Tab-separated table of C-alpha atoms in Angstrom:
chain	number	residue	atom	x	y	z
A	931	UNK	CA	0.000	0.000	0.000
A	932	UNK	CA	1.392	3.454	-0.987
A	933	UNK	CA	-0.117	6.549	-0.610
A	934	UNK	CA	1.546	9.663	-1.774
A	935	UNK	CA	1.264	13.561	-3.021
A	936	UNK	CA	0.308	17.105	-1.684
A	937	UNK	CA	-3.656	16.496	-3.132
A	938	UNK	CA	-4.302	13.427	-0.429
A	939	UNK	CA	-6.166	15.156	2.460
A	940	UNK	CA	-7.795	11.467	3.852
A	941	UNK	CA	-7.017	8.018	4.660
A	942	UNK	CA	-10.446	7.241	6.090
A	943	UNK	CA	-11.706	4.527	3.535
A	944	UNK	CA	-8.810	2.161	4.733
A	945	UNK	CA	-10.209	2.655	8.231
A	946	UNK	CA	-11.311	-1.565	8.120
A	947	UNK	CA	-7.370	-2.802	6.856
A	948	UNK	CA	-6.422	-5.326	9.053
A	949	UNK	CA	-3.448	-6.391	7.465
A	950	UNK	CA	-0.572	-5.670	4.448
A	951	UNK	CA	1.509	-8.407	3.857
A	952	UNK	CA	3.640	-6.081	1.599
A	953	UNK	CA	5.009	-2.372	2.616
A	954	UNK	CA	3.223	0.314	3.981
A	955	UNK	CA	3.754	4.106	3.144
A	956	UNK	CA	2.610	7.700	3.488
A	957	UNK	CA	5.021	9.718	2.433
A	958	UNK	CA	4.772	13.778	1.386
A	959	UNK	CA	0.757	13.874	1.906
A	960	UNK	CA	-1.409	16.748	3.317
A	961	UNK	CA	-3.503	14.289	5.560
A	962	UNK	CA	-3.940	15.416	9.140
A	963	UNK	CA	-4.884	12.311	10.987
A	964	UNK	CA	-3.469	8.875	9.918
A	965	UNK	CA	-5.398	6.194	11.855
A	966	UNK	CA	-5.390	2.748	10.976
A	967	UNK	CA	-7.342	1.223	14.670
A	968	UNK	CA	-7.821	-2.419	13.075
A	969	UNK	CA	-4.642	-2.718	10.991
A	970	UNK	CA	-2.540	-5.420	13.139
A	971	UNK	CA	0.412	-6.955	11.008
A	972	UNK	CA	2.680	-5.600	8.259
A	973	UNK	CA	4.392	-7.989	6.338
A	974	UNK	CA	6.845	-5.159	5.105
A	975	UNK	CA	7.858	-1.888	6.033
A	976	UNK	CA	6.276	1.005	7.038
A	977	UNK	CA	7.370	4.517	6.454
A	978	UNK	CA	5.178	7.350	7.326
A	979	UNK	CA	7.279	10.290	6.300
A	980	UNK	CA	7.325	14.334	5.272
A	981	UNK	CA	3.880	14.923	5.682
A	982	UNK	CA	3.330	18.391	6.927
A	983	UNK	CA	0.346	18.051	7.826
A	984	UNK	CA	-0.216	15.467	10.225
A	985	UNK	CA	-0.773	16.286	13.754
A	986	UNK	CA	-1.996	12.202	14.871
A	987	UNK	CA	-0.502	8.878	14.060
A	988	UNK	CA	-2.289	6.143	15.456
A	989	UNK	CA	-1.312	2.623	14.499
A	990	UNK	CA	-2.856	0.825	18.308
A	991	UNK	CA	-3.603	-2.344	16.963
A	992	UNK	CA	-0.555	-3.033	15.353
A	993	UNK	CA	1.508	-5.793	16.703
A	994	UNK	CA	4.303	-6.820	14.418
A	995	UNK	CA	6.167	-5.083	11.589
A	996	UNK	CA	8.009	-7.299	9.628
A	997	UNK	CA	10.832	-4.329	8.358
A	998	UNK	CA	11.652	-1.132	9.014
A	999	UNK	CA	9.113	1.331	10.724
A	1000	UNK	CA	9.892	4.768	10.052
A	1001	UNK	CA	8.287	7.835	11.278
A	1002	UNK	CA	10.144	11.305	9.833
A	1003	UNK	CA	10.102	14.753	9.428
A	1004	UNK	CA	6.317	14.980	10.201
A	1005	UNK	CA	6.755	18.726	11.308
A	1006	UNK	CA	2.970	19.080	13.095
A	1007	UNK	CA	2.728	15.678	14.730
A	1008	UNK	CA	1.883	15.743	18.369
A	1009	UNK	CA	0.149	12.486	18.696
A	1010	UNK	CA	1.792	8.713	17.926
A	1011	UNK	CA	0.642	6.060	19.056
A	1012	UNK	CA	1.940	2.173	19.008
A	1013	UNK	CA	0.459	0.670	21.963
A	1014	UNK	CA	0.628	-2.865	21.172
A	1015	UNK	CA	3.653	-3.063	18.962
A	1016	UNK	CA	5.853	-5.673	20.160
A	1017	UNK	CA	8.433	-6.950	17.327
A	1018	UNK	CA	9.728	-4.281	14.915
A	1019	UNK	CA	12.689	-6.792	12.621
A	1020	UNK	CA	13.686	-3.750	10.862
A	1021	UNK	CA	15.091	-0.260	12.565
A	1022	UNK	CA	12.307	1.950	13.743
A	1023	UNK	CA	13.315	5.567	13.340
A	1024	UNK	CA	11.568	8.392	14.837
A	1025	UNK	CA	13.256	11.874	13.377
A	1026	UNK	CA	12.265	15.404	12.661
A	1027	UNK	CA	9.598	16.139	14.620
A	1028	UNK	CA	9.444	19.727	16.168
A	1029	UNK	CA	6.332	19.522	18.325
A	1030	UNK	CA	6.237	15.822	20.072
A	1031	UNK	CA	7.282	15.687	23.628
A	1032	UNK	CA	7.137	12.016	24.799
A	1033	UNK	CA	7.808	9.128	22.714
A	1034	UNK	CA	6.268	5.627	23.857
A	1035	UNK	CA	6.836	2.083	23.175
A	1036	UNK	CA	5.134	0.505	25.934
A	1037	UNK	CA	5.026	-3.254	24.910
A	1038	UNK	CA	7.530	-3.342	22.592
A	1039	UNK	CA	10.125	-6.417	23.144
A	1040	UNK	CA	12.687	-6.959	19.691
A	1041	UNK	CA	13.630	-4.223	17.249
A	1042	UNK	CA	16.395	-4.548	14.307
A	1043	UNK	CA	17.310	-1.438	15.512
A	1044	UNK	CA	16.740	1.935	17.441
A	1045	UNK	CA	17.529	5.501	15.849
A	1046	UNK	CA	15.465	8.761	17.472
A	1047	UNK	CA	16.598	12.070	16.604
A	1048	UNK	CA	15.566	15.500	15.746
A	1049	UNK	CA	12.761	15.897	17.523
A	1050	UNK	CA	13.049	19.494	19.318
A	1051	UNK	CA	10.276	19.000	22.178
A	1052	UNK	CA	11.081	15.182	23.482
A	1053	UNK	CA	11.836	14.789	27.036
A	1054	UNK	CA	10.696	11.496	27.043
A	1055	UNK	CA	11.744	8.218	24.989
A	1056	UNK	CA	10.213	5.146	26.940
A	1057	UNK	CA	10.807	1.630	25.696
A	1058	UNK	CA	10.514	0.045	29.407
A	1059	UNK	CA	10.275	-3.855	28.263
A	1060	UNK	CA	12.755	-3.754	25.168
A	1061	UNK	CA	15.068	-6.307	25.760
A	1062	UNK	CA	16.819	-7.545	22.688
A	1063	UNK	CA	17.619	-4.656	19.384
A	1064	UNK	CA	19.481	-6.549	16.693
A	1065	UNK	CA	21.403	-3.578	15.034
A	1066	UNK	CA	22.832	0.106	16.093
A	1067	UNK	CA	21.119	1.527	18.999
A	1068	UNK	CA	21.097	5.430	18.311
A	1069	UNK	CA	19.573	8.611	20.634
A	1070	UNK	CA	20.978	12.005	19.600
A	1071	UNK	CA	20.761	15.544	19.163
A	1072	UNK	CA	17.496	15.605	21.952
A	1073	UNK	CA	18.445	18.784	23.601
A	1074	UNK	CA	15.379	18.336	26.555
A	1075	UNK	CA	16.093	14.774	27.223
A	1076	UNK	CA	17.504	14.211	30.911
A	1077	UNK	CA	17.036	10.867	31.949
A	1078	UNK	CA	17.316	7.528	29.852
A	1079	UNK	CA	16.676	4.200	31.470
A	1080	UNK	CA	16.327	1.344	29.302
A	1081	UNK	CA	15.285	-1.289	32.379
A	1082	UNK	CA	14.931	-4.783	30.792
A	1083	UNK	CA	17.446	-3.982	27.680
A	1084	UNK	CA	20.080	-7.128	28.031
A	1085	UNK	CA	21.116	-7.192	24.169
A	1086	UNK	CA	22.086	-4.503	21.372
A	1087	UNK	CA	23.961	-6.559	18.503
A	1088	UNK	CA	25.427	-3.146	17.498
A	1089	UNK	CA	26.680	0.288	18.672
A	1090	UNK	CA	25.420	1.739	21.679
A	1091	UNK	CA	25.161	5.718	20.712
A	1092	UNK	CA	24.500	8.355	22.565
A	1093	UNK	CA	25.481	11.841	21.217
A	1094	UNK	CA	24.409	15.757	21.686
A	1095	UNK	CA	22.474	15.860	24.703
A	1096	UNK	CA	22.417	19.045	26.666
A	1097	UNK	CA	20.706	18.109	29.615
A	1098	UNK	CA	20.949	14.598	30.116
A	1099	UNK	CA	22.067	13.677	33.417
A	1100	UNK	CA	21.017	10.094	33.792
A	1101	UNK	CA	21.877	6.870	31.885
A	1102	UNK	CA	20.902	3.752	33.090
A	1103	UNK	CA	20.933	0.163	30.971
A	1104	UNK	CA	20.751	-2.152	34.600
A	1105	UNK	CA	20.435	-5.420	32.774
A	1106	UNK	CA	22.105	-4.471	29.657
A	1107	UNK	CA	25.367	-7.469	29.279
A	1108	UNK	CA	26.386	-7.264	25.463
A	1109	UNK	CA	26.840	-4.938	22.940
A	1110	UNK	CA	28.539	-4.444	19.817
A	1111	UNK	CA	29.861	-1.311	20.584
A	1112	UNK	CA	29.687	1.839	22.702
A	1113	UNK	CA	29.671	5.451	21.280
A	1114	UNK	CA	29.130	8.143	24.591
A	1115	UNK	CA	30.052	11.905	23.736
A	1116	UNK	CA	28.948	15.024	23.337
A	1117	UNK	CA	26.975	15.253	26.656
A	1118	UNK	CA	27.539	19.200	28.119
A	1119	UNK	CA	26.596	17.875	32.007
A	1120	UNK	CA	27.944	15.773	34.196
A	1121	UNK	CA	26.210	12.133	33.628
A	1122	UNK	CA	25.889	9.027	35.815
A	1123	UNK	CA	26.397	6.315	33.595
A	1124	UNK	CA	24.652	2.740	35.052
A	1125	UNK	CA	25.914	-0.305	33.505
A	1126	UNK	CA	26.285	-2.949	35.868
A	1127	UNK	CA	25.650	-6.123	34.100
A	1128	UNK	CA	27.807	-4.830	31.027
A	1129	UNK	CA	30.320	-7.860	30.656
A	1130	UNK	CA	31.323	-8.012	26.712
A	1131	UNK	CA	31.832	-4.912	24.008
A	1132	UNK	CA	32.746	-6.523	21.218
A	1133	UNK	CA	33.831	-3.787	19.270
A	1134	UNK	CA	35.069	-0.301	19.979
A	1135	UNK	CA	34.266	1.503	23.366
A	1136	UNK	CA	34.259	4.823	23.555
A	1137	UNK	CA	33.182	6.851	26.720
């Protein structure tokens, strides 16, 4: 399913999808709300991306995205929501948004990966039962962000980053025991750092 183009103001007449076994997109629309309440698998990716319009993303039903799951440079969106998403294989990216504040993954459990960026307002990024991402775990450039505790995180397969900060005091992975690499810099305050069950870096660390 692809939807695309400045003349698309509504999505309402897939309001009954329940599932796309291919990709999903909105990209470069002028729709305001995207809500898809019975959609619950994607067999692809999704990628809901510079459409300056939208204010609410609401995907609650969704459970499983079988790719990537991108949400970018959606400069009036205020309201996302993912309740139920537990397995993202792909990266999920969340970038370029200007007027979000909190950013919530609430059941989520596996991602291929983890980038959030961008997004001017966020004090919040809340993933509190992620345990495993399979690629490059990435949070950067959030100047409002000052705490970050990833509680049940025990695996990233690849780089632990954490960049451009300006108030983040707080880091805490309690359970976290491998990761590919670690990439800490950038930070303007003094930050505790909380990795107790850290015992392998297989790659660079870099602190």
């Amino acid at each position: 399913v692809r939807l695309s183009g400045e003349k698309l103001l509504h999505v309402s007449a897939l309001s009954c999808l329940v599932e796309v076994r291919g990709d999903l997109s909105v990209d470069d629309t002028q729709v305001t709300v995207l809500s898809l309440p019975l959609l619950t698998l994607v067999g692809g990716d999704v990628s809901v991306t510079g459409n300056e319009a939208l204010t609410t993303l609401t995907l609650s039903a969704v459970t499983s995205i079988a790719g990537d799951f991108s949400v970018s440079d959606n400069e009036a969106l205020t309201g996302f929501d993912v309740s139920n998403l537990a397995e993202s294989c792909g990266m999920v990216t969340f970038n370029g948004h200007p007027n979000i504040e909190q950013l919530n993954f609430p059941v989520l459990v596996t991602a291929g990966g983890l980038n959030v960026g961008n997004n001017e307002l966020l004090t919040d990024v809340n993933a509190l039962v992620l345990q495993t991402v399979k690629g490059d775990f990435t949070i950067g450039n959030q100047a409002l962000v000052a705490d970050l505790s990833f509680p049940a995180l025990t695996t990233v397969d690849g780089t632990v980053t954490l960049v451009f900060m300006e108030t983040l005091v707080d880091i805490s992975f309690p359970v976290l025991q491998t990761a590919g690499g670690m990439y800490i810099n950038s930070l303007e305050l003094p930050t505790s750092l909380l990795f107790p069950a850290l015992t392998s870096v297989t790659e660079d660390l870099w602190i």
